[in-house]
CSV table of C-alpha atoms and ligand atoms in Angstrom, one decimal:
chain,number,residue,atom,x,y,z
A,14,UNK,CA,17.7,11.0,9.2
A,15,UNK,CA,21.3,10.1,8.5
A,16,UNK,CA,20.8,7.7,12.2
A,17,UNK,CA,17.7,5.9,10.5
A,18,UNK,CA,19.0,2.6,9.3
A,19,UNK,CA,16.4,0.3,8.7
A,20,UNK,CA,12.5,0.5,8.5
A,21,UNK,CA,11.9,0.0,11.7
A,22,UNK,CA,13.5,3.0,12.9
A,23,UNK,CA,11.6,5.2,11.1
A,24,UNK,CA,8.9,3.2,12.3
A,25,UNK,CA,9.9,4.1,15.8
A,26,UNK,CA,10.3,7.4,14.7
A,27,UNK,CA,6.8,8.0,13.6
A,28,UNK,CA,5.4,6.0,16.5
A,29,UNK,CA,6.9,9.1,18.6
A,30,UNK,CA,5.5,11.6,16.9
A,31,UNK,CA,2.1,10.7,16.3
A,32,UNK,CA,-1.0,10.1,18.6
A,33,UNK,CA,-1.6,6.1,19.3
A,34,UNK,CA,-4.8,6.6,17.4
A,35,UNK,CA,-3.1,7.3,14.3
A,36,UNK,CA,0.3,5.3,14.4
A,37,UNK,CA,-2.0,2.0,15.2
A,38,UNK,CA,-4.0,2.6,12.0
A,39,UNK,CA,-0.8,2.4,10.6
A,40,UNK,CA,0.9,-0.3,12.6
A,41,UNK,CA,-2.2,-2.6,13.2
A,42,UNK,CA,-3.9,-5.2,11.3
A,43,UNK,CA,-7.1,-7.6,11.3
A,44,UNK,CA,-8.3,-9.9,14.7
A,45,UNK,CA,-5.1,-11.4,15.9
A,46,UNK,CA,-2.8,-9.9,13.7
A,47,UNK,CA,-1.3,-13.5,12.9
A,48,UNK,CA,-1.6,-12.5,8.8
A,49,UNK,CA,0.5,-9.1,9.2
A,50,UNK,CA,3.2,-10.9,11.5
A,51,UNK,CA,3.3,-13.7,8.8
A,52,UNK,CA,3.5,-11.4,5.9
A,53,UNK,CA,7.1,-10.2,7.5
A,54,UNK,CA,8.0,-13.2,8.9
A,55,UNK,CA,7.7,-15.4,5.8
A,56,UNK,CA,10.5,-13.5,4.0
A,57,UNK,CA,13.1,-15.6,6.9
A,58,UNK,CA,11.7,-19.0,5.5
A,59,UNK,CA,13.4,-18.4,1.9
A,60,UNK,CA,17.7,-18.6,1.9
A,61,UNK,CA,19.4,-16.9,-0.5
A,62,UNK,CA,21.6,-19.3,-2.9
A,63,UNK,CA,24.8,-16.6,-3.9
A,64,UNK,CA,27.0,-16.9,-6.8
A,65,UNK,CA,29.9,-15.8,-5.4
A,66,UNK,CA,33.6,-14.1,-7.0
A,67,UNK,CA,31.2,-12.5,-9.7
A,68,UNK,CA,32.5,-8.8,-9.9
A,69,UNK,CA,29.0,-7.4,-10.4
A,70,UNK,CA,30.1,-3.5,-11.0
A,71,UNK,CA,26.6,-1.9,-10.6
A,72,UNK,CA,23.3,-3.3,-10.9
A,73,UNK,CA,20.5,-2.2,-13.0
A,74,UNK,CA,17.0,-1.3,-11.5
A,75,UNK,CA,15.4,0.2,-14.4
A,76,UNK,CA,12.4,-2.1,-15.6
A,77,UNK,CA,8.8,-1.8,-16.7
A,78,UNK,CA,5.3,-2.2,-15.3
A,79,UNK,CA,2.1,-1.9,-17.2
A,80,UNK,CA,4.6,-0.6,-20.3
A,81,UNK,CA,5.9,2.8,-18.0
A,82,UNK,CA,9.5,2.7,-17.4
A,83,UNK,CA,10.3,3.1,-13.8
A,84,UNK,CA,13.7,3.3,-12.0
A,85,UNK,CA,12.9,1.1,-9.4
A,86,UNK,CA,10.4,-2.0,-8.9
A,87,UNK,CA,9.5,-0.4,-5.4
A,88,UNK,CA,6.0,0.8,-5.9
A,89,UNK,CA,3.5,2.9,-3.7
A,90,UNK,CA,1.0,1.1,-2.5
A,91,UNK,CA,-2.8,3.4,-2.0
A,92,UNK,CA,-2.3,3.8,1.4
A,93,UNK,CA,-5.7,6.2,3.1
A,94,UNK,CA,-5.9,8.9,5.1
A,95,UNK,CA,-1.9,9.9,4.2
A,96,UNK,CA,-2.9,13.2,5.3
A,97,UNK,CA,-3.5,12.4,8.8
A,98,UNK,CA,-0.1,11.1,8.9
A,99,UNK,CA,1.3,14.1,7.6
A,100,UNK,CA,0.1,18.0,6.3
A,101,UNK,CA,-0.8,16.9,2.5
A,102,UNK,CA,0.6,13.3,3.1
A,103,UNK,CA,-0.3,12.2,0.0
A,104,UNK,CA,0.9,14.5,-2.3
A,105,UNK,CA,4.2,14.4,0.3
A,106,UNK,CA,4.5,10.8,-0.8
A,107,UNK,CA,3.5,11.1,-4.7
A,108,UNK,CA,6.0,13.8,-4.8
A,109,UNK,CA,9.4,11.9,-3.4
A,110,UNK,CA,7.5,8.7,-5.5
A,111,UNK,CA,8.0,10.6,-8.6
A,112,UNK,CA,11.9,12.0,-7.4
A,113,UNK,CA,12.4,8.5,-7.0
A,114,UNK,CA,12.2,6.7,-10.2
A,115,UNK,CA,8.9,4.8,-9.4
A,116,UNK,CA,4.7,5.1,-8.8
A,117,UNK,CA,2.4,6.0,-6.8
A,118,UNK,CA,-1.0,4.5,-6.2
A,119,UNK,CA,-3.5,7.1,-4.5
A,120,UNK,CA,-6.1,5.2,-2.7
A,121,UNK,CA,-10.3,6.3,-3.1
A,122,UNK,CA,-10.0,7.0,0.6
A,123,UNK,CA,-7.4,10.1,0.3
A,124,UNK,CA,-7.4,13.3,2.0
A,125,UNK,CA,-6.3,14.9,-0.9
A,126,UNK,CA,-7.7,15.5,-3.8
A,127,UNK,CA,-6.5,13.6,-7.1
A,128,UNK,CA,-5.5,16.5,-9.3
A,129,UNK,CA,-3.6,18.1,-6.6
A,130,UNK,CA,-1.4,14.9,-6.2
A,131,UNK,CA,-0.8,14.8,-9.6
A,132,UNK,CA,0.6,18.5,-9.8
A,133,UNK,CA,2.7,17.6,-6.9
A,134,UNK,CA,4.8,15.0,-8.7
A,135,UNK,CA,6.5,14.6,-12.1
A,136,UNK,CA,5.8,10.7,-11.8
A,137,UNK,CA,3.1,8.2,-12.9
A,138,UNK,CA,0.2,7.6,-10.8
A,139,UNK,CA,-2.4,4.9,-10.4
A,140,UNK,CA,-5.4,5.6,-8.8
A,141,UNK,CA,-7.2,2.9,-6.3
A,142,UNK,CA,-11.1,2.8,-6.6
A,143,UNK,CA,-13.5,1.5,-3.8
A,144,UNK,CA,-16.5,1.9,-5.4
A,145,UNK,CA,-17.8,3.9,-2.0
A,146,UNK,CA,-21.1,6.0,-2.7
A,147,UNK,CA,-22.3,3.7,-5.7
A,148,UNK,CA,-21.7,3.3,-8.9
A,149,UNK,CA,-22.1,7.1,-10.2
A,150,UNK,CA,-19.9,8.1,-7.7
A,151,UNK,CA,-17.1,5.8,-8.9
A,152,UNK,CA,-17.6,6.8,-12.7
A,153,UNK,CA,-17.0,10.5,-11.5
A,154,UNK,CA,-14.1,9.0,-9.5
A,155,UNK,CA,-12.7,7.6,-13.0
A,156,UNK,CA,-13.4,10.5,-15.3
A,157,UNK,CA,-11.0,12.5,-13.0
A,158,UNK,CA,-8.7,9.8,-12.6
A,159,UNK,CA,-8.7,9.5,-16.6
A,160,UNK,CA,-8.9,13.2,-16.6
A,161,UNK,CA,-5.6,13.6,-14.1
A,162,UNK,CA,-3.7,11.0,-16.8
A,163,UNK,CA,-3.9,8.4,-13.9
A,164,UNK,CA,-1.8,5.6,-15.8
A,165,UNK,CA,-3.7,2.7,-14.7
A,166,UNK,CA,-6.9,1.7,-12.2
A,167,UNK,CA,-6.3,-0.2,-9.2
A,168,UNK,CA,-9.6,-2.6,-8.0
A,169,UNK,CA,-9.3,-3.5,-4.9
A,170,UNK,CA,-10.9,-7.0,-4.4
A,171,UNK,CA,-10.5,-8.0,-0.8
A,172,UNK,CA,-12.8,-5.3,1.3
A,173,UNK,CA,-16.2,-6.3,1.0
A,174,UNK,CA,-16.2,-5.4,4.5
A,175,UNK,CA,-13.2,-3.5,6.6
A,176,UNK,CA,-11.4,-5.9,8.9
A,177,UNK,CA,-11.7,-5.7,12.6
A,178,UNK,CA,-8.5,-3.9,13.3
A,179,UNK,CA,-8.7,-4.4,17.4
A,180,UNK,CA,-5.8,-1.4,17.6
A,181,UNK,CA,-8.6,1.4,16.4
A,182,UNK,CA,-11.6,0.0,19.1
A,183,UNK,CA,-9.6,0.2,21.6
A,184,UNK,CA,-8.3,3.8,20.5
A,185,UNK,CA,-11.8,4.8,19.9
A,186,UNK,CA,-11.1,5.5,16.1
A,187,UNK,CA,-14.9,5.6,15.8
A,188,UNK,CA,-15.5,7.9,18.5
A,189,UNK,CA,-13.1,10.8,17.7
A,190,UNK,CA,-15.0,11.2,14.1
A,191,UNK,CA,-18.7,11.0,15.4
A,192,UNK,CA,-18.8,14.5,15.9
A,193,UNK,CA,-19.9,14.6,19.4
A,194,UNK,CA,-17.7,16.1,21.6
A,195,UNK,CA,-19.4,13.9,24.8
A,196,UNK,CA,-18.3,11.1,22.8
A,197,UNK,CA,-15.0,12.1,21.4
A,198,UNK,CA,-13.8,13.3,25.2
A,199,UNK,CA,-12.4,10.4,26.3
A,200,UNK,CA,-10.6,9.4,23.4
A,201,UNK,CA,-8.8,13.1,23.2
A,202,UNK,CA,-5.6,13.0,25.3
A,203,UNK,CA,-3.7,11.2,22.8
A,204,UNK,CA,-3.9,14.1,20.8
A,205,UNK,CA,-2.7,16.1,23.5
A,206,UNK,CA,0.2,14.4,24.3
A,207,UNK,CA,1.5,15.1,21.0
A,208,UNK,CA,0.9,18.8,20.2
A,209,UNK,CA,3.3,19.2,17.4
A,210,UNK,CA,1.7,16.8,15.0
A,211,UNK,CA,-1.4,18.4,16.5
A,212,UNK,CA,-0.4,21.4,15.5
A,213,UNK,CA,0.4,20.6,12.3
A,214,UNK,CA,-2.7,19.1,11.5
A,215,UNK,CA,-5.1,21.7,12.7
A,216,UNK,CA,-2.4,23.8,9.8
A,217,UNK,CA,-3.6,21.5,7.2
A,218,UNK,CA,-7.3,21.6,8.2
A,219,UNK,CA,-8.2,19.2,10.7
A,220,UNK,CA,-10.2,16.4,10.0
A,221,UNK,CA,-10.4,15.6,6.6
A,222,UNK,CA,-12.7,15.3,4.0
A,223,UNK,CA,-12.2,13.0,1.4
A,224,UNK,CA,-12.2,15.4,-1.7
A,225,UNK,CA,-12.1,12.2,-4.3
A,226,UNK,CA,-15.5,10.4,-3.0
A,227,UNK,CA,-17.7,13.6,-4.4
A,228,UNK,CA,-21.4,12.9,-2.6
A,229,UNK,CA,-24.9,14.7,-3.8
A,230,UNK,CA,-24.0,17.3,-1.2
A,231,UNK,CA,-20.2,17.1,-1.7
A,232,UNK,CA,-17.1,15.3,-0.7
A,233,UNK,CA,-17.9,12.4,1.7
A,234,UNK,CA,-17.3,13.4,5.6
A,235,UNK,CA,-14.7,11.4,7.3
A,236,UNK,CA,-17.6,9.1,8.9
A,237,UNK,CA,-17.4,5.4,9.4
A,238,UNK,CA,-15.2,4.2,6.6
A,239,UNK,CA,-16.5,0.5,7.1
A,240,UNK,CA,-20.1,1.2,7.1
A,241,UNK,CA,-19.6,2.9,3.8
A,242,UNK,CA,-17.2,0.1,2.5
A,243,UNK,CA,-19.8,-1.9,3.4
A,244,UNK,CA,-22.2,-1.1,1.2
A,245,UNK,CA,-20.1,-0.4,-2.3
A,246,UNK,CA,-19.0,-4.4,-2.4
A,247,UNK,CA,-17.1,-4.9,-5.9
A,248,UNK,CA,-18.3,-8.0,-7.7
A,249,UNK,CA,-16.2,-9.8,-11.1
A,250,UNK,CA,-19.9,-8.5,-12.7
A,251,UNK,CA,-18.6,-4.9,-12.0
A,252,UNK,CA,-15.6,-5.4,-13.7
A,253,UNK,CA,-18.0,-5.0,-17.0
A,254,UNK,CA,-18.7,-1.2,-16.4
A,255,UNK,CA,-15.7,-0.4,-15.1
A,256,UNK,CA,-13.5,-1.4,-18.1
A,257,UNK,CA,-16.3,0.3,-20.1
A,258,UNK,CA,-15.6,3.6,-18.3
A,259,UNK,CA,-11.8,3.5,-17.9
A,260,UNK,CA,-10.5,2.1,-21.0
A,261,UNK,CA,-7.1,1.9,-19.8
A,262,UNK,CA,-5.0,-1.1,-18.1
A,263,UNK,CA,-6.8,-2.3,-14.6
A,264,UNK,CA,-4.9,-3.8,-11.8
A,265,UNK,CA,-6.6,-6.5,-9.6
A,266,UNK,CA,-5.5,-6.0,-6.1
A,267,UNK,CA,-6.2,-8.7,-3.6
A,268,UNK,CA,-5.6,-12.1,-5.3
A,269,UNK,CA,-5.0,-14.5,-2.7
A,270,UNK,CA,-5.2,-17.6,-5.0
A,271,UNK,CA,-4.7,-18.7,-8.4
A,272,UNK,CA,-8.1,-19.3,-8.7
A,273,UNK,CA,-8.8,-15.4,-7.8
A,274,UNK,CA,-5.7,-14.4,-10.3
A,275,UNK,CA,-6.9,-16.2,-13.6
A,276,UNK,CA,-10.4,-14.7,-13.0
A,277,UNK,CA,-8.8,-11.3,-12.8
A,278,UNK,CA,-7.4,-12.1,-16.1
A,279,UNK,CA,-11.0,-13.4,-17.4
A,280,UNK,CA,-12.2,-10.0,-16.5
A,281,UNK,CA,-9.4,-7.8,-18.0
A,282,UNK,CA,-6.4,-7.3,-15.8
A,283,UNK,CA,-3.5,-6.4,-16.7
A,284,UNK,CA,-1.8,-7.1,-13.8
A,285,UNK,CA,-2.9,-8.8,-10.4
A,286,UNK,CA,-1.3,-7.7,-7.5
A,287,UNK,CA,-0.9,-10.6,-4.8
A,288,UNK,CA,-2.0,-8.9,-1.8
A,289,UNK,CA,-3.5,-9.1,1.6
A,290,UNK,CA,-4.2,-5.9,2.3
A,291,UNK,CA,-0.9,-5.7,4.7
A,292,UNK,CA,-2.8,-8.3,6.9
A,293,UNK,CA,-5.3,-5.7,7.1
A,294,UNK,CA,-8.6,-8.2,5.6
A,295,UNK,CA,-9.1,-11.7,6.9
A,296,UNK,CA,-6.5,-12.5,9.1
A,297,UNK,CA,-5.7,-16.0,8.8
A,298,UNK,CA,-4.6,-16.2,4.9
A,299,UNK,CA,-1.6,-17.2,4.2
A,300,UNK,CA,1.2,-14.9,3.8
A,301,UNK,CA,1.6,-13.4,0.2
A,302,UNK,CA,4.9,-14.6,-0.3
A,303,UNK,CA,3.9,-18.0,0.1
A,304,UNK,CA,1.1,-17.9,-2.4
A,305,UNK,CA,3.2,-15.9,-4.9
A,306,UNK,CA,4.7,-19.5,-6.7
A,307,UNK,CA,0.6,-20.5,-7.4
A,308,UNK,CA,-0.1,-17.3,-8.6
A,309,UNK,CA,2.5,-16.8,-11.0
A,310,UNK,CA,2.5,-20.5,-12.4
A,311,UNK,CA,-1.6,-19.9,-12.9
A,312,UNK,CA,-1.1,-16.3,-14.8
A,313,UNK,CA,1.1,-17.9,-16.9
A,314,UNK,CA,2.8,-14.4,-18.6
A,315,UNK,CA,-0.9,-13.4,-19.1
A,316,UNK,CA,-0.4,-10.5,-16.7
A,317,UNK,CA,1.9,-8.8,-14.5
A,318,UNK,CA,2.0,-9.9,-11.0
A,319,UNK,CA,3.0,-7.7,-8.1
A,320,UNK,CA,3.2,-8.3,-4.5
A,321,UNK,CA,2.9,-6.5,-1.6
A,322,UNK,CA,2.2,-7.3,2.2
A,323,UNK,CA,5.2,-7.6,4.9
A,324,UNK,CA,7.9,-5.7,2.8
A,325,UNK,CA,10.6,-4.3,5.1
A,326,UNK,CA,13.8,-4.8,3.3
A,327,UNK,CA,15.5,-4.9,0.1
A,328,UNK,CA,16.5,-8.5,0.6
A,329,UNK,CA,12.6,-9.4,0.6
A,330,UNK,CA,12.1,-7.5,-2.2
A,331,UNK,CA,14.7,-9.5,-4.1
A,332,UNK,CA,13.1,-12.8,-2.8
A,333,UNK,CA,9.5,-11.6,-4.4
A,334,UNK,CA,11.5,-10.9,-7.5
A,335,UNK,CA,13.2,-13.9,-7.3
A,336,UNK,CA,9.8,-16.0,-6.8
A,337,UNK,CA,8.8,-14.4,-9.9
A,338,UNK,CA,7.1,-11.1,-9.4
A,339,UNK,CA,8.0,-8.6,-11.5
A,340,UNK,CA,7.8,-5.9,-9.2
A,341,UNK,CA,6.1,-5.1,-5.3
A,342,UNK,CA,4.4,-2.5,-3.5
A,343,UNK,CA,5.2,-1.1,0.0
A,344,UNK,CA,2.5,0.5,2.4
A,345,UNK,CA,3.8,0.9,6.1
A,346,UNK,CA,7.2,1.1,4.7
A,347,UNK,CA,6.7,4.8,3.4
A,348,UNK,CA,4.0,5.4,5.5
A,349,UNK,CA,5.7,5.3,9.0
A,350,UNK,CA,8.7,7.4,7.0
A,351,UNK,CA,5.7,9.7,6.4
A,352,UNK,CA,4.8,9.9,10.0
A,353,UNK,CA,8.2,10.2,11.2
A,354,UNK,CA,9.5,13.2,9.0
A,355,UNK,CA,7.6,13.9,5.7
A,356,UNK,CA,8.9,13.8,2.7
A,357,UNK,CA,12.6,13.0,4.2
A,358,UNK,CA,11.1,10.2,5.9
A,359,UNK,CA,9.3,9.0,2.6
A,360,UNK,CA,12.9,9.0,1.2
A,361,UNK,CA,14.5,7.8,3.5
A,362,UNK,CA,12.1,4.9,3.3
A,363,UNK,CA,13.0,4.4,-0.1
A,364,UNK,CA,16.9,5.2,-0.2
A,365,UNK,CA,17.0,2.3,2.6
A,366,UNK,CA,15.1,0.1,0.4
A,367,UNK,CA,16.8,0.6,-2.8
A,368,UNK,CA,20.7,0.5,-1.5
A,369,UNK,CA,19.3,-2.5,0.6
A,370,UNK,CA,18.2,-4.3,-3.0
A,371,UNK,CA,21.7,-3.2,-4.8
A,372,UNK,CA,23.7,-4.4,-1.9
A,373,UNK,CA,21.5,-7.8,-2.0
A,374,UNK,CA,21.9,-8.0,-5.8
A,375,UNK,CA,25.9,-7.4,-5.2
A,376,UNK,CA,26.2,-10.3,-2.7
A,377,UNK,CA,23.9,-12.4,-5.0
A,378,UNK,CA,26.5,-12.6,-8.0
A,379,UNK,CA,24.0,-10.8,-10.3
A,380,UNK,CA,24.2,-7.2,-12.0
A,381,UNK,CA,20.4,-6.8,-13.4
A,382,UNK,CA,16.7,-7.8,-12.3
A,383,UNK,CA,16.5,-10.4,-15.2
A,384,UNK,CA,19.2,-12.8,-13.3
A,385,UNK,CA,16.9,-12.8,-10.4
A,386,UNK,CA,15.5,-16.1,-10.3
A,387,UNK,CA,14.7,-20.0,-8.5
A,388,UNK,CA,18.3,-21.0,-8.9
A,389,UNK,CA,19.6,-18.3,-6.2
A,390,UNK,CA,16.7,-18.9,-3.4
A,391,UNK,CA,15.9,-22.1,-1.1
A,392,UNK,CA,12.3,-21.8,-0.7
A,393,UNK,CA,10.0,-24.2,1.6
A,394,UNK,CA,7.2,-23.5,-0.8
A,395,UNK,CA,5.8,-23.6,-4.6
A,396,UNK,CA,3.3,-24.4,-6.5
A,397,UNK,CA,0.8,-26.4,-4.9
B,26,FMN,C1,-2.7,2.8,6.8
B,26,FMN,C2,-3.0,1.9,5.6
B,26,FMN,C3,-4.1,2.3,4.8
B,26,FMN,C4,-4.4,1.6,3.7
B,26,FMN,N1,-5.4,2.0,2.8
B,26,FMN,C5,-5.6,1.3,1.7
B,26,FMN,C6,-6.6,1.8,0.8
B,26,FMN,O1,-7.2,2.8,0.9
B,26,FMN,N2,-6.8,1.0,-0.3
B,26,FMN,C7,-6.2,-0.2,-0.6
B,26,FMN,O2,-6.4,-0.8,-1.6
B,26,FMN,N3,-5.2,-0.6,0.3
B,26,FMN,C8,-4.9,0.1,1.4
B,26,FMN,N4,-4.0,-0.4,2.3
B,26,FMN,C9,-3.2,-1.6,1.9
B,26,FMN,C10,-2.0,-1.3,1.1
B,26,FMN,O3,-2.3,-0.8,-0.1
B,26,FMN,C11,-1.1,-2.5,1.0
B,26,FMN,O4,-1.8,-3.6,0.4
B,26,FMN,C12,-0.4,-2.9,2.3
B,26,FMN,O5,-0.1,-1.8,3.1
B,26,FMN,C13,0.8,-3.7,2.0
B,26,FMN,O6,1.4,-4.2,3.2
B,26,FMN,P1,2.6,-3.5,4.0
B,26,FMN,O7,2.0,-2.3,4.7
B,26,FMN,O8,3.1,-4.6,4.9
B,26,FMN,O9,3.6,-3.1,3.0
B,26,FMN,C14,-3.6,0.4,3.4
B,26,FMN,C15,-2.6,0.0,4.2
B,26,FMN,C16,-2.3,0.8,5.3
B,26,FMN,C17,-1.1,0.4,6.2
């Protein structure tokens, strides 16, 4: 690990050890994949401004989100199927989360089950709700959530239908969970050619269930997840019901506009996270880091807004701080350290990240997350 120096490495890392089926679910995005290049790519439009000859001495992470202290505004983005990228992926990540300072968001779509990641760490945890297999489903989903102390409830807002993510046709993502082994056959090498994570998977059950989406007749099989997000759509007249059931502080995650961000507010967020899905969704929309200036001028201190999307380095984190969010997410930056290694991956995904941000913060002149602001970036965009 000690030779892993920035994201990509362990990105390179866990493209090695896993099958191309699973690394591309990682690595890919929607169509064209212009949206998840821009996400990235944006972060070079925006200069820093340094105040230079300030003897900053150390530099002081510690903040809060949704009123929990955390050491570090890096958080966890839901990220599914961990488990495929690793034995018990998700508790794996939750649990370094937690040694970390910070949270972790467990998405619906998890391959392990919610009370199990919660004994795995000594952190917070939000839990992420597609409101797969209907509405009774999804209250279940929330009573265990609630049940688990899950600290807040992450709605998703932009999968009304899975993007097209060309990387999983072609790798016959589809194919290798129908079930029929005439169908599957072609797709199987891949698995072949990589028999220790093979291995390591058959160790940790095989193909997953997912153990938080509880069906009539039991946890929901790992069929077509875009058939079944298909159908369980989440409309602003859900948000009703499900601020009835979970009485606690809801993230909106999604908001590509202001527009979208003030009605997250209307229908009781706490705090909107300005998200693309990791250019996952529609490809085509703009970057998140471009639309971060609208979104936070429109909330106007009425919520929290997070980022996430195209977070490599702790330099872009201090420019979405900077832009005014108050903290961001990552999702492929843990979960290609979770393919590569585990939990020392997952740390070392972090521990890059956090020395990059207090190295950043050193060159920048300033000693806490309160001095990040306009006056030390040159950004090409604002508010419209
Ligand atoms: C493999 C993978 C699975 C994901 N699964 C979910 C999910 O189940 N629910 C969700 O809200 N977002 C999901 N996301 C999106 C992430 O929460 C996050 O928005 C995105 O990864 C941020 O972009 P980044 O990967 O460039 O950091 C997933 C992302 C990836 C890479």
């Amino acid at each position: 690990m000690s030779r892993v120096v920035n994201i990509s490495d362990l990105r390179l890392m866990a493209k090695r050890r896993l099958p191309r089926v699973v690394f591309d679910y990682i690595d890919g995005g929607a169509d064209a994949e212009w949206t998840l290049r821009e996400n990235s790519r944006v972060f070079d439009d925006v200069m820093f401004r340094p105040r230079s000859a300030v003897a900053t001495q150390s530099c002081d992470l510690r903040t809060t989100v949704l009123g929990t202290t955390i050491d570090l505004q890096i958080l966890f983005a839901p990220v599914g199927s961990s488990r495929m990228f690793y034995p018990r992926g998700e508790e794996v990540a939750a649990r370094v989360a937690g040694e970390s300072g910070t949270i972790y968001t467990l998405s619906t779509l998890s391959g392990c089950a919610v009370r199990d990641v919660k004994a795995a760490t000594r952190g917070p945890i939000w839990y992420q709700l597609y409101l797969i297999g209907g509405r009774d489903v999804a209250l279940q989903a929330i009573e265990r959530a609630r049940g688990c102390n899950c600290s807040a409830l992450v709605v998703t807002i932009d999968t009304p239908v899975a993007g097209l993510r060309e990387r999983d046709s072609r790798n016959g993502a589809k194919e290798l969970v129908s079930g029929s082994p005439f169908t599957m056959f072609p797709h199987l090498f891949q698995f072949l050619a990589r028999p220790r994570w093979l291995a390591a998977y058959l160790r940790d059950g095989g193909l997953m269930k997912f153990p938080n989406i509880v069906l009539a007749d039991g946890p929901m099989a790992y069929a077509d997840v875009g058939a079944a997000l298909e159908q369980s759509m989440v409309s602003w007249n859900d948000f009703k019901w499900i601020r009835e059931a979970w009485q606690g502080p809801i993230v909106v995650k999604g908001a590509h506009t202001a527009d979208d961000a003030r009605r997250a507010i209307d229908h009781g967020a706490s705090a909107v996270v300005v998200s693309n899905h990791g250019g996952r969704q529609l490809d085509g929309v703009a970057p998140t880091l471009r639309v971060l200036p609208e979104v936070v001028a429109a909330v106007d201190g009425q919520a929290e807004v997070l980022l996430d999307s195209g977070i490599r380095r702790g330099s872009d984190v201090a420019k979405a701080l900077c832009l005014g969010a108050r903290a961001v997410l990552i999702g492929r930056a843990y979960a290609y350290g979770l393919g590569a290694a585990g939990a020392a991956g997952v740390s070392r995904a972090v521990e890059i990240l956090r020395s990059d941000l207090v190295r950043t913060m050193k060159l920048l002149g300033v000693g806490s997350l309160g001095e990040l602001d306009r006056s030390l970036i040159d950004a090409p965009f604002g508010v419209r």
